[in-house]
Amino acid sequence: MHANKPENFEQNVSEALSQPNLKAVIRRTTDKAEAKRAEAIANFPEFENARIQGQKVKDHTIKYMAHYLAEFEKNAKAQGAIIHWASDAEEASRKVLEICRKHEAKRITRSKSMLGEEIGLSHALDNADIDRVETDLAEHIIQLAGDPPSHIVWPAMHRSREDVIKLFRENHKDPTYSEEIIELVRSARRDLRTKFLTADIGISGSNFLLADSGSTCTVTNEGNAELTTTPPKVHIVTAGIEKLVPSMAHAVPLLRLLTRSATGGEITQYITFHNGPKRQGDVDGPEEYHIVLVDNGRTKMLSEGMEEMLRCIRCGACMNHCVVYKHIGGHAYGSVYPGPMGSVLTPHLNSLKVANKQTHACTLNGRCEEVCPVKIPLPKLLRSLRAKSWEKKYEPLTNRFFLKGFAFIAKRPALFQLFSSCGVIFMRLFSKKGWIRSMPMTSGWTRNRDLIEPGTQTFMQQYKKMKKAQK
């Protein structure tokens, strides 16, 4: 099982890069997601307008969050919901466990929820000796494997079909001996179906919280959320407070953005709005309905000028397009949230001192901001966190020494050009057939990839030569 600790980032990256098949498995899914998203957006001319609408909806709700939280609580209670407030992850998990103990729950089913992962709910339930059943197919796979999620949309992205076949044959009571995907899915369905029907409590997340109706909304592709929340007598929703939107009309542009950005589909298979417990005359549904609203660093982000990150609708587009994520996968980040969005969130959910290395796991090429459906300026936020890390002296002394040296040279053009010229000559000494396999002070790069040979002239030398030729 993966260590899943952000402070182990450098070690995690080395381990990820040493796995020969990991990059191929990750690229297989992310490249497909990237292509499908591009196709979906090409067929949706209103996409840019929807992005602007989505950004405005989220910014407005975040600005008036206290008002909409109060409105949501009032309307959800009117629907029969029991509201719980949690300031941090530990409190959120404790409140869920209290509900489970009150009902003497022996088995719970859980629909995929990154908020549940964030608050450590899986471990809390396991430690309480409650039979936890993950009902999302990918979550079912990683539960059998003992893995944490490696992606927020495709948690089992790091697992190959061969891995899944082995896991199902070892763990399913009635496994398939076919290697066809449809038969593997049927095997999972057979294993999970009775567990859906015998669960005491169902736990789900929520993609959106509608303030004007007190409704919670889940967006899924498998229907597992509906089977998780309908048969049990108790339904518990765990949701971050930033999931608020004022009304259904405000949720619609975000729904149009979410599926296209996440999977490249026009719309997902299941969009369900939950409106309290079963009423008189209803044929099914829970008898008791709880909503646990979680802060866990979100109001802190507001006070620290990181409110733009609270727009995030958890689509995963930023990591699908991230050149770093495609090389190392999600586990290397050592956090629930990997990729660019995770590099901003983790320092606030954990601490900047522990997670400052993740803020440097970015080339700042801007691709993540370009594809973000709600226009989160991720490179700007990452630069801000890097600056804070520098101010608080969390960077290694060697980094501080070299950067101060670079700043001294860069402020003196003649000296900078001299060093650049010497650098080009020095680098070419280690070149073979156009590539540098090793060179002093570059092991961080050349340990896992070759460095391309530089040109014979620096940029400034080439620029001066071009200007001279133009005269």
Short mmCIF file of C-alpha atoms in Angstrom, two decimals:
data_model
loop_
_atom_site.label_atom_id
_atom_site.label_comp_id
_atom_site.label_asym_id
_atom_site.label_seq_id
_atom_site.Cartn_x
_atom_site.Cartn_y
_atom_site.Cartn_z
CA MET A 1 0.00 0.00 0.00
CA HIS A 2 1.23 3.48 -0.85
CA ALA A 3 2.66 5.71 1.90
CA ASN A 4 0.41 8.58 0.76
CA LYS A 5 2.41 11.26 2.57
CA PRO A 6 3.15 14.61 0.91
CA GLU A 7 6.44 14.99 2.80
CA ASN A 8 7.76 11.94 0.90
CA PHE A 9 7.26 13.65 -2.46
CA GLU A 10 10.81 13.30 -3.83
CA GLN A 11 11.00 9.63 -2.85
CA ASN A 12 7.51 9.01 -4.28
CA VAL A 13 8.52 10.60 -7.60
CA SER A 14 11.65 8.46 -7.85
CA GLU A 15 9.60 5.32 -7.20
CA ALA A 16 6.99 6.33 -9.78
CA LEU A 17 9.59 7.03 -12.46
CA SER A 18 11.24 3.67 -11.80
CA GLN A 19 8.01 1.77 -12.58
CA PRO A 20 8.39 0.73 -16.23
CA ASN A 21 4.68 0.42 -17.07
CA LEU A 22 3.18 3.22 -14.98
CA LYS A 23 3.67 6.00 -17.52
CA ALA A 24 2.13 3.90 -20.30
CA VAL A 25 -0.90 3.00 -18.18
CA ILE A 26 -1.43 6.64 -17.11
CA ARG A 27 -0.96 8.03 -20.62
CA ARG A 28 -3.43 5.53 -22.07
CA THR A 29 -6.27 7.09 -20.07
CA THR A 30 -5.19 10.73 -19.91
CA ASP A 31 -4.45 10.94 -23.65
CA LYS A 32 -7.86 9.47 -24.42
CA ALA A 33 -9.53 11.89 -21.99
CA GLU A 34 -7.65 14.80 -23.57
CA ALA A 35 -8.77 13.81 -27.07
CA LYS A 36 -12.40 13.24 -26.04
CA ARG A 37 -12.53 16.59 -24.23
CA ALA A 38 -11.19 18.38 -27.32
CA GLU A 39 -13.85 16.70 -29.47
CA ALA A 40 -16.65 17.52 -27.02
CA ILE A 41 -15.68 21.18 -26.87
CA ALA A 42 -15.34 21.42 -30.65
CA ASN A 43 -18.97 20.26 -30.80
CA PHE A 44 -20.09 22.76 -28.14
CA PRO A 45 -19.69 26.31 -29.49
CA GLU A 46 -21.12 27.76 -26.27
CA PHE A 47 -18.30 26.30 -24.19
CA GLU A 48 -16.46 29.58 -23.63
CA ASN A 49 -19.68 31.36 -22.63
CA ALA A 50 -20.48 28.48 -20.27
CA ARG A 51 -17.00 28.86 -18.72
CA ILE A 52 -17.61 32.55 -18.09
CA GLN A 53 -21.02 31.77 -16.59
CA GLY A 54 -19.58 29.02 -14.42
CA GLN A 55 -16.80 31.28 -13.17
CA LYS A 56 -19.29 34.02 -12.28
CA VAL A 57 -21.59 31.57 -10.48
CA LYS A 58 -18.75 30.21 -8.36
CA ASP A 59 -17.22 33.62 -7.62
CA HIS A 60 -20.60 35.03 -6.58
CA THR A 61 -21.38 32.07 -4.32
CA ILE A 62 -17.93 32.15 -2.71
CA LYS A 63 -18.23 35.90 -2.08
CA TYR A 64 -21.58 35.43 -0.31
CA MET A 65 -20.87 31.98 1.11
CA ALA A 66 -22.17 32.73 4.61
CA HIS A 67 -25.53 33.84 3.18
CA TYR A 68 -25.92 30.78 0.94
CA LEU A 69 -24.83 28.36 3.67
CA ALA A 70 -27.54 29.73 5.95
CA GLU A 71 -30.10 29.50 3.14
CA PHE A 72 -29.05 25.94 2.29
CA GLU A 73 -29.25 24.84 5.93
CA LYS A 74 -32.75 26.35 6.35
CA ASN A 75 -34.13 24.77 3.17
CA ALA A 76 -32.45 21.38 3.71
CA LYS A 77 -33.93 21.20 7.21
CA ALA A 78 -37.32 22.04 5.76
CA GLN A 79 -36.89 18.97 3.52
CA GLY A 80 -36.27 16.82 6.59
CA ALA A 81 -32.46 16.74 6.50
CA ILE A 82 -30.35 16.72 9.66
CA ILE A 83 -27.42 19.15 9.22
CA HIS A 84 -24.00 18.69 10.83
CA TRP A 85 -21.10 21.15 10.66
CA ALA A 86 -17.46 20.03 10.71
CA SER A 87 -14.51 22.40 10.95
CA ASP A 88 -11.88 19.84 9.98
CA ALA A 89 -11.39 16.31 8.66
CA GLU A 90 -11.26 14.64 12.06
CA GLU A 91 -14.53 16.22 13.18
CA ALA A 92 -16.24 15.29 9.90
CA SER A 93 -15.26 11.61 10.17
CA ARG A 94 -16.24 11.57 13.84
CA LYS A 95 -19.73 12.87 13.06
CA VAL A 96 -20.24 10.20 10.39
CA LEU A 97 -19.10 7.50 12.81
CA GLU A 98 -21.47 8.81 15.49
CA ILE A 99 -24.40 8.38 13.09
CA CYS A 100 -23.21 4.86 12.20
CA ARG A 101 -22.89 3.86 15.87
CA LYS A 102 -26.28 5.34 16.73
CA HIS A 103 -27.85 3.02 14.15
CA GLU A 104 -25.56 0.10 15.09
CA ALA A 105 -24.48 -0.15 11.46
CA LYS A 106 -22.65 -3.32 10.52
CA ARG A 107 -22.31 -2.61 6.79
CA ILE A 108 -22.19 0.67 4.88
CA THR A 109 -22.06 1.26 1.13
CA ARG A 110 -20.15 4.27 -0.11
CA SER A 111 -20.42 6.04 -3.46
CA LYS A 112 -17.21 7.63 -4.78
CA SER A 113 -16.46 10.91 -3.05
CA MET A 114 -13.16 12.77 -2.99
CA LEU A 115 -14.38 14.66 0.08
CA GLY A 116 -14.72 11.30 1.82
CA GLU A 117 -11.11 10.54 0.91
CA GLU A 118 -10.06 14.01 2.06
CA ILE A 119 -11.50 13.53 5.56
CA GLY A 120 -10.07 10.01 5.88
CA LEU A 121 -13.50 8.39 6.09
CA SER A 122 -12.36 5.07 4.61
CA HIS A 123 -9.77 4.54 7.34
CA ALA A 124 -12.15 5.75 10.07
CA LEU A 125 -14.81 3.22 9.05
CA ASP A 126 -12.28 0.40 8.75
CA ASN A 127 -10.85 1.20 12.20
CA ALA A 128 -14.38 1.13 13.64
CA ASP A 129 -14.82 -2.46 12.32
CA ILE A 130 -17.65 -1.46 10.00
CA ASP A 131 -17.88 -3.40 6.75
CA ARG A 132 -17.15 -0.68 4.18
CA VAL A 133 -18.24 -1.46 0.62
CA GLU A 134 -16.97 0.87 -2.13
CA THR A 135 -19.59 0.76 -4.89
CA ASP A 136 -17.96 2.74 -7.70
CA LEU A 137 -16.27 0.19 -9.98
CA ALA A 138 -12.87 1.88 -9.84
CA GLU A 139 -13.12 2.40 -6.08
CA HIS A 140 -14.09 -1.27 -5.73
CA ILE A 141 -10.91 -2.19 -7.62
CA ILE A 142 -8.60 -0.10 -5.45
CA GLN A 143 -10.33 -1.25 -2.26
CA LEU A 144 -9.52 -4.85 -3.22
CA ALA A 145 -5.94 -3.79 -4.05
CA GLY A 146 -5.50 -1.72 -0.87
CA ASP A 147 -4.59 1.37 -2.91
CA PRO A 148 -5.55 5.01 -2.47
CA PRO A 149 -7.04 6.77 -5.55
CA SER A 150 -4.56 7.98 -8.15
CA HIS A 151 -6.99 10.31 -9.97
CA ILE A 152 -10.11 12.16 -8.86
CA VAL A 153 -12.28 10.83 -11.73
CA TRP A 154 -10.57 7.50 -12.51
CA PRO A 155 -9.24 6.34 -9.11
CA ALA A 156 -7.89 3.05 -10.50
CA MET A 157 -6.13 4.62 -13.49
CA HIS A 158 -2.82 3.13 -12.37
CA ARG A 159 -4.19 -0.45 -12.56
CA SER A 160 -4.05 -2.46 -15.78
CA ARG A 161 -6.70 -4.91 -17.00
CA GLU A 162 -4.40 -7.77 -15.97
CA ASP A 163 -4.31 -6.37 -12.41
CA VAL A 164 -8.11 -6.22 -12.30
CA ILE A 165 -8.51 -9.77 -13.60
CA LYS A 166 -6.18 -11.05 -10.86
CA LEU A 167 -7.94 -9.05 -8.12
CA PHE A 168 -11.42 -10.20 -9.14
CA ARG A 169 -10.40 -13.86 -9.35
CA GLU A 170 -8.83 -13.68 -5.91
CA ASN A 171 -11.64 -11.75 -4.17
CA HIS A 172 -15.00 -12.32 -5.90
CA LYS A 173 -17.14 -15.23 -4.72
CA ASP A 174 -18.29 -15.86 -8.28
CA PRO A 175 -15.45 -14.56 -10.48
CA THR A 176 -15.37 -14.60 -14.24
CA TYR A 177 -12.65 -16.47 -16.09
CA SER A 178 -13.13 -14.34 -19.17
CA GLU A 179 -10.79 -11.41 -19.75
CA GLU A 180 -13.45 -9.36 -21.55
CA ILE A 181 -14.29 -6.02 -19.89
CA ILE A 182 -18.04 -6.65 -19.99
CA GLU A 183 -17.57 -9.92 -18.09
CA LEU A 184 -15.35 -8.23 -15.51
CA VAL A 185 -18.07 -5.62 -14.95
CA ARG A 186 -20.67 -8.39 -14.53
CA SER A 187 -18.41 -10.07 -11.98
CA ALA A 188 -18.28 -6.85 -9.96
CA ARG A 189 -22.06 -6.42 -10.27
CA ARG A 190 -22.65 -9.95 -8.92
CA ASP A 191 -20.32 -9.32 -6.00
CA LEU A 192 -21.79 -5.93 -5.08
CA ARG A 193 -25.53 -6.40 -5.69
CA THR A 194 -26.39 -8.20 -2.44
CA LYS A 195 -24.23 -5.73 -0.51
CA PHE A 196 -26.25 -2.82 -1.92
CA LEU A 197 -29.44 -4.46 -0.67
CA THR A 198 -28.17 -5.41 2.80
CA ALA A 199 -26.39 -2.17 3.78
CA ASP A 200 -27.52 -0.38 6.93
CA ILE A 201 -26.27 3.03 5.79
CA GLY A 202 -25.38 4.59 2.42
CA ILE A 203 -22.80 7.39 2.21
CA SER A 204 -22.38 9.70 -0.77
CA GLY A 205 -20.68 12.93 -1.65
CA SER A 206 -22.26 15.82 -3.51
CA ASN A 207 -21.21 17.64 -6.66
CA PHE A 208 -23.47 20.61 -5.96
CA LEU A 209 -25.49 21.93 -3.03
CA LEU A 210 -28.52 23.99 -4.14
CA ALA A 211 -29.17 26.75 -1.64
CA ASP A 212 -32.71 27.68 -2.70
CA SER A 213 -34.08 24.13 -2.38
CA GLY A 214 -31.72 22.47 0.10
CA SER A 215 -31.07 19.73 -2.49
CA THR A 216 -27.82 17.83 -2.95
CA CYS A 217 -26.74 16.69 -6.40
CA THR A 218 -24.67 13.66 -7.40
CA VAL A 219 -23.19 13.14 -10.87
CA THR A 220 -22.19 9.57 -11.77
CA ASN A 221 -21.81 7.24 -14.74
CA GLU A 222 -22.65 3.87 -13.18
CA GLY A 223 -25.81 4.33 -11.11
CA ASN A 224 -23.94 3.12 -8.05
CA ALA A 225 -24.77 6.34 -6.19
CA GLU A 226 -28.50 5.70 -6.58
CA LEU A 227 -28.15 2.13 -5.31
CA THR A 228 -26.01 3.42 -2.45
CA THR A 229 -28.45 6.10 -1.31
CA THR A 230 -31.85 4.48 -1.94
CA PRO A 231 -32.08 0.99 -0.32
CA PRO A 232 -30.47 1.72 3.11
CA LYS A 233 -32.57 3.23 5.89
CA VAL A 234 -30.03 6.02 6.43
CA HIS A 235 -28.33 8.25 3.84
CA ILE A 236 -25.34 10.41 4.84
CA VAL A 237 -24.03 13.13 2.51
CA THR A 238 -20.54 14.56 3.09
CA ALA A 239 -19.80 17.77 1.18
CA GLY A 240 -17.33 20.64 1.19
CA ILE A 241 -18.94 24.03 1.81
CA GLU A 242 -17.60 25.34 -1.52
CA LYS A 243 -20.00 23.02 -3.42
CA LEU A 244 -22.77 25.60 -2.95
CA VAL A 245 -24.66 27.18 -5.85
CA PRO A 246 -27.64 29.53 -5.44
CA SER A 247 -30.19 27.52 -7.45
CA MET A 248 -30.85 24.92 -10.16
CA ALA A 249 -30.46 27.61 -12.82
CA HIS A 250 -26.93 28.27 -11.55
CA ALA A 251 -26.06 24.56 -11.41
CA VAL A 252 -26.93 23.99 -15.09
CA PRO A 253 -23.90 25.77 -16.69
CA LEU A 254 -21.62 23.95 -14.25
CA LEU A 255 -23.19 20.61 -15.15
CA ARG A 256 -22.65 21.40 -18.84
CA LEU A 257 -18.99 22.07 -18.10
CA LEU A 258 -18.34 19.18 -15.72
CA THR A 259 -18.94 16.15 -17.93
CA ARG A 260 -17.32 17.62 -21.05
CA SER A 261 -14.21 18.55 -19.06
CA ALA A 262 -14.02 15.29 -17.11
CA THR A 263 -14.87 12.53 -19.60
CA GLY A 264 -15.57 14.28 -22.90
CA GLY A 265 -19.26 13.37 -22.81
CA GLU A 266 -22.11 15.76 -23.47
CA ILE A 267 -23.84 14.69 -20.28
CA THR A 268 -23.30 12.00 -17.70
CA GLN A 269 -25.60 8.99 -17.33
CA TYR A 270 -26.97 9.90 -13.89
CA ILE A 271 -27.64 13.31 -12.39
CA THR A 272 -29.63 12.87 -9.19
CA PHE A 273 -31.03 15.47 -6.81
CA HIS A 274 -31.63 14.29 -3.26
CA ASN A 275 -34.33 16.12 -1.32
CA GLY A 276 -34.47 14.74 2.19
CA PRO A 277 -35.70 11.41 3.56
CA LYS A 278 -38.58 9.28 2.29
CA ARG A 279 -41.97 10.93 2.57
CA GLN A 280 -45.36 9.38 3.15
CA GLY A 281 -46.37 7.58 -0.03
CA ASP A 282 -42.81 7.17 -1.35
CA VAL A 283 -42.03 3.58 -2.33
CA ASP A 284 -38.33 3.80 -1.50
CA GLY A 285 -35.64 6.06 -0.09
CA PRO A 286 -33.93 6.52 3.29
CA GLU A 287 -35.89 7.04 6.50
CA GLU A 288 -33.19 9.34 7.84
CA TYR A 289 -31.10 11.83 5.86
CA HIS A 290 -27.95 13.56 7.16
CA ILE A 291 -25.72 16.20 5.53
CA VAL A 292 -22.23 16.81 6.94
CA LEU A 293 -20.91 20.18 5.73
CA VAL A 294 -17.11 20.33 5.89
CA ASP A 295 -14.80 23.35 6.06
CA ASN A 296 -11.35 21.73 6.47
CA GLY A 297 -9.27 24.72 5.35
CA ARG A 298 -11.73 26.27 2.92
CA THR A 299 -12.44 29.44 4.92
CA LYS A 300 -8.69 29.68 5.53
CA MET A 301 -8.20 29.75 1.76
CA LEU A 302 -10.66 32.64 1.57
CA SER A 303 -8.72 34.63 4.17
CA GLU A 304 -5.38 33.94 2.45
CA GLY A 305 -6.40 35.17 -1.01
CA MET A 306 -6.77 31.68 -2.53
CA GLU A 307 -10.52 31.92 -3.09
CA GLU A 308 -10.15 31.25 -6.84
CA MET A 309 -9.26 27.63 -6.01
CA LEU A 310 -12.68 27.21 -4.40
CA ARG A 311 -14.21 27.41 -7.89
CA CYS A 312 -12.94 23.87 -8.58
CA ILE A 313 -15.67 21.43 -9.67
CA ARG A 314 -13.36 18.37 -9.47
CA CYS A 315 -13.39 17.50 -13.18
CA GLY A 316 -9.75 16.38 -13.38
CA ALA A 317 -9.05 18.21 -16.67
CA CYS A 318 -5.96 19.93 -15.24
CA MET A 319 -4.25 16.63 -14.42
CA ASN A 320 -5.32 15.00 -17.71
CA HIS A 321 -3.35 17.72 -19.53
CA CYS A 322 -0.47 18.04 -17.05
CA VAL A 323 2.91 16.88 -18.41
CA VAL A 324 4.16 16.18 -14.88
CA TYR A 325 1.12 14.11 -13.82
CA LYS A 326 1.37 12.07 -17.03
CA HIS A 327 4.89 11.01 -16.05
CA ILE A 328 4.49 10.29 -12.34
CA GLY A 329 0.77 9.54 -11.81
CA GLY A 330 -1.28 10.52 -8.78
CA HIS A 331 0.30 8.56 -5.93
CA ALA A 332 3.59 10.42 -6.16
CA TYR A 333 1.93 13.60 -4.88
CA GLY A 334 1.26 11.81 -1.58
CA SER A 335 -2.12 13.49 -1.27
CA VAL A 336 -5.80 12.87 -1.93
CA TYR A 337 -5.70 15.54 -4.64
CA PRO A 338 -2.89 15.10 -7.19
CA GLY A 339 -1.86 17.16 -10.20
CA PRO A 340 -2.02 20.96 -10.50
CA MET A 341 -5.19 21.38 -8.43
CA GLY A 342 -3.74 19.15 -5.72
CA SER A 343 -0.53 21.15 -5.62
CA VAL A 344 -2.63 24.17 -4.63
CA LEU A 345 -5.08 22.37 -2.32
CA THR A 346 -2.67 20.15 -0.38
CA PRO A 347 -0.71 22.99 1.30
CA HIS A 348 -4.04 24.25 2.70
CA LEU A 349 -5.47 20.87 3.67
CA ASN A 350 -2.16 19.86 5.22
CA SER A 351 0.46 22.59 5.52
CA LEU A 352 2.75 24.52 3.19
CA LYS A 353 5.77 23.42 5.20
CA VAL A 354 4.96 19.75 4.54
CA ALA A 355 3.70 20.15 0.96
CA ASN A 356 5.90 22.93 -0.44
CA LYS A 357 7.65 20.52 -2.84
CA GLN A 358 4.34 19.84 -4.62
CA THR A 359 4.09 23.52 -5.52
CA HIS A 360 7.28 23.06 -7.55
CA ALA A 361 5.92 20.01 -9.43
CA CYS A 362 4.81 22.23 -12.28
CA THR A 363 6.45 23.64 -15.41
CA LEU A 364 4.10 26.69 -15.30
CA ASN A 365 3.28 26.11 -18.97
CA GLY A 366 -0.29 27.27 -18.29
CA ARG A 367 -2.03 24.27 -19.87
CA CYS A 368 -3.99 23.58 -16.68
CA GLU A 369 -5.45 27.09 -16.61
CA GLU A 370 -6.21 26.89 -20.32
CA VAL A 371 -8.39 23.78 -19.92
CA CYS A 372 -9.94 24.56 -16.52
CA PRO A 373 -13.72 24.87 -17.06
CA VAL A 374 -14.03 27.61 -14.43
CA LYS A 375 -10.83 29.47 -15.34
CA ILE A 376 -8.85 28.86 -12.14
CA PRO A 377 -5.46 30.60 -12.55
CA LEU A 378 -3.50 27.62 -11.26
CA PRO A 379 -0.03 28.85 -12.34
CA LYS A 380 -0.62 32.16 -10.54
CA LEU A 381 -1.73 30.37 -7.36
CA LEU A 382 1.28 28.04 -7.52
CA ARG A 383 3.65 31.00 -7.92
CA SER A 384 1.99 32.61 -4.91
CA LEU A 385 2.57 29.49 -2.81
CA ARG A 386 6.19 29.29 -3.99
CA ALA A 387 6.69 32.89 -2.90
CA LYS A 388 5.20 32.13 0.55
CA SER A 389 7.42 29.07 0.86
CA TRP A 390 10.44 31.24 0.08
CA GLU A 391 9.41 33.92 2.57
CA LYS A 392 8.91 31.34 5.32
CA LYS A 393 12.30 29.78 4.48
CA TYR A 394 10.89 26.33 3.76
CA GLU A 395 13.18 25.95 0.72
CA PRO A 396 16.47 24.02 1.18
CA LEU A 397 19.53 26.18 1.82
CA THR A 398 21.15 25.00 -1.43
CA ASN A 399 18.14 26.24 -3.43
CA ARG A 400 18.21 29.59 -1.67
CA PHE A 401 21.95 29.94 -2.31
CA PHE A 402 21.70 29.17 -6.03
CA LEU A 403 18.65 31.38 -6.57
CA LYS A 404 20.28 34.30 -4.81
CA GLY A 405 23.33 33.76 -6.98
CA PHE A 406 21.16 33.66 -10.11
CA ALA A 407 19.38 36.87 -9.05
CA PHE A 408 22.73 38.61 -8.57
CA ILE A 409 23.90 37.57 -12.08
CA ALA A 410 20.55 38.19 -13.82
CA LYS A 411 20.48 41.82 -12.64
CA ARG A 412 23.80 42.45 -14.43
CA PRO A 413 23.33 41.93 -18.21
CA ALA A 414 27.01 41.78 -19.15
CA LEU A 415 27.74 39.24 -16.41
CA PHE A 416 24.62 37.24 -17.34
CA GLN A 417 25.67 37.03 -21.00
CA LEU A 418 29.19 35.97 -19.99
CA PHE A 419 27.88 33.16 -17.79
CA SER A 420 25.40 32.09 -20.51
CA SER A 421 28.18 31.83 -23.07
CA CYS A 422 30.34 29.81 -20.70
CA GLY A 423 27.36 27.63 -19.84
CA VAL A 424 26.75 26.72 -23.48
CA ILE A 425 30.40 25.73 -23.93
CA PHE A 426 30.37 23.75 -20.66
CA MET A 427 27.18 21.84 -21.55
CA ARG A 428 28.43 20.89 -25.00
CA LEU A 429 31.45 19.19 -23.41
CA PHE A 430 29.08 16.52 -22.06
CA SER A 431 27.04 16.08 -25.22
CA LYS A 432 27.00 12.89 -27.28
CA LYS A 433 25.01 12.67 -30.51
CA GLY A 434 22.90 15.68 -29.57
CA TRP A 435 21.97 14.57 -26.05
CA ILE A 436 23.43 14.97 -22.55
CA ARG A 437 23.00 11.84 -20.43
CA SER A 438 24.77 13.17 -17.35
CA MET A 439 26.36 16.41 -16.24
CA PRO A 440 27.36 17.96 -12.89
CA MET A 441 24.46 19.65 -11.01
CA THR A 442 21.77 18.26 -13.35
CA SER A 443 21.09 14.86 -11.77
CA GLY A 444 17.53 15.89 -10.93
CA TRP A 445 16.85 15.96 -14.67
CA THR A 446 19.28 13.42 -16.16
CA ARG A 447 18.50 10.72 -13.59
CA ASN A 448 15.33 9.89 -15.53
CA ARG A 449 15.71 11.57 -18.93
CA ASP A 450 18.34 12.96 -21.28
CA LEU A 451 18.97 16.68 -21.69
CA ILE A 452 19.01 18.05 -25.22
CA GLU A 453 22.26 19.56 -26.44
CA PRO A 454 22.18 23.38 -26.50
CA GLY A 455 22.86 25.41 -29.62
CA THR A 456 26.32 26.77 -30.32
CA GLN A 457 25.18 30.30 -29.43
CA THR A 458 23.10 31.75 -26.61
CA PHE A 459 19.75 33.37 -27.30
CA MET A 460 21.18 36.87 -27.00
CA GLN A 461 24.00 36.03 -29.41
CA GLN A 462 21.50 34.70 -31.95
CA TYR A 463 19.25 37.73 -31.42
CA LYS A 464 22.09 40.21 -32.01
CA LYS A 465 23.16 38.30 -35.11
CA MET A 466 19.60 38.42 -36.48
CA LYS A 467 19.22 42.17 -35.78
CA LYS A 468 22.57 42.84 -37.45
CA ALA A 469 21.49 40.89 -40.55
CA GLN A 470 18.28 42.90 -40.78
CA LYS A 471 20.08 46.24 -40.99
#
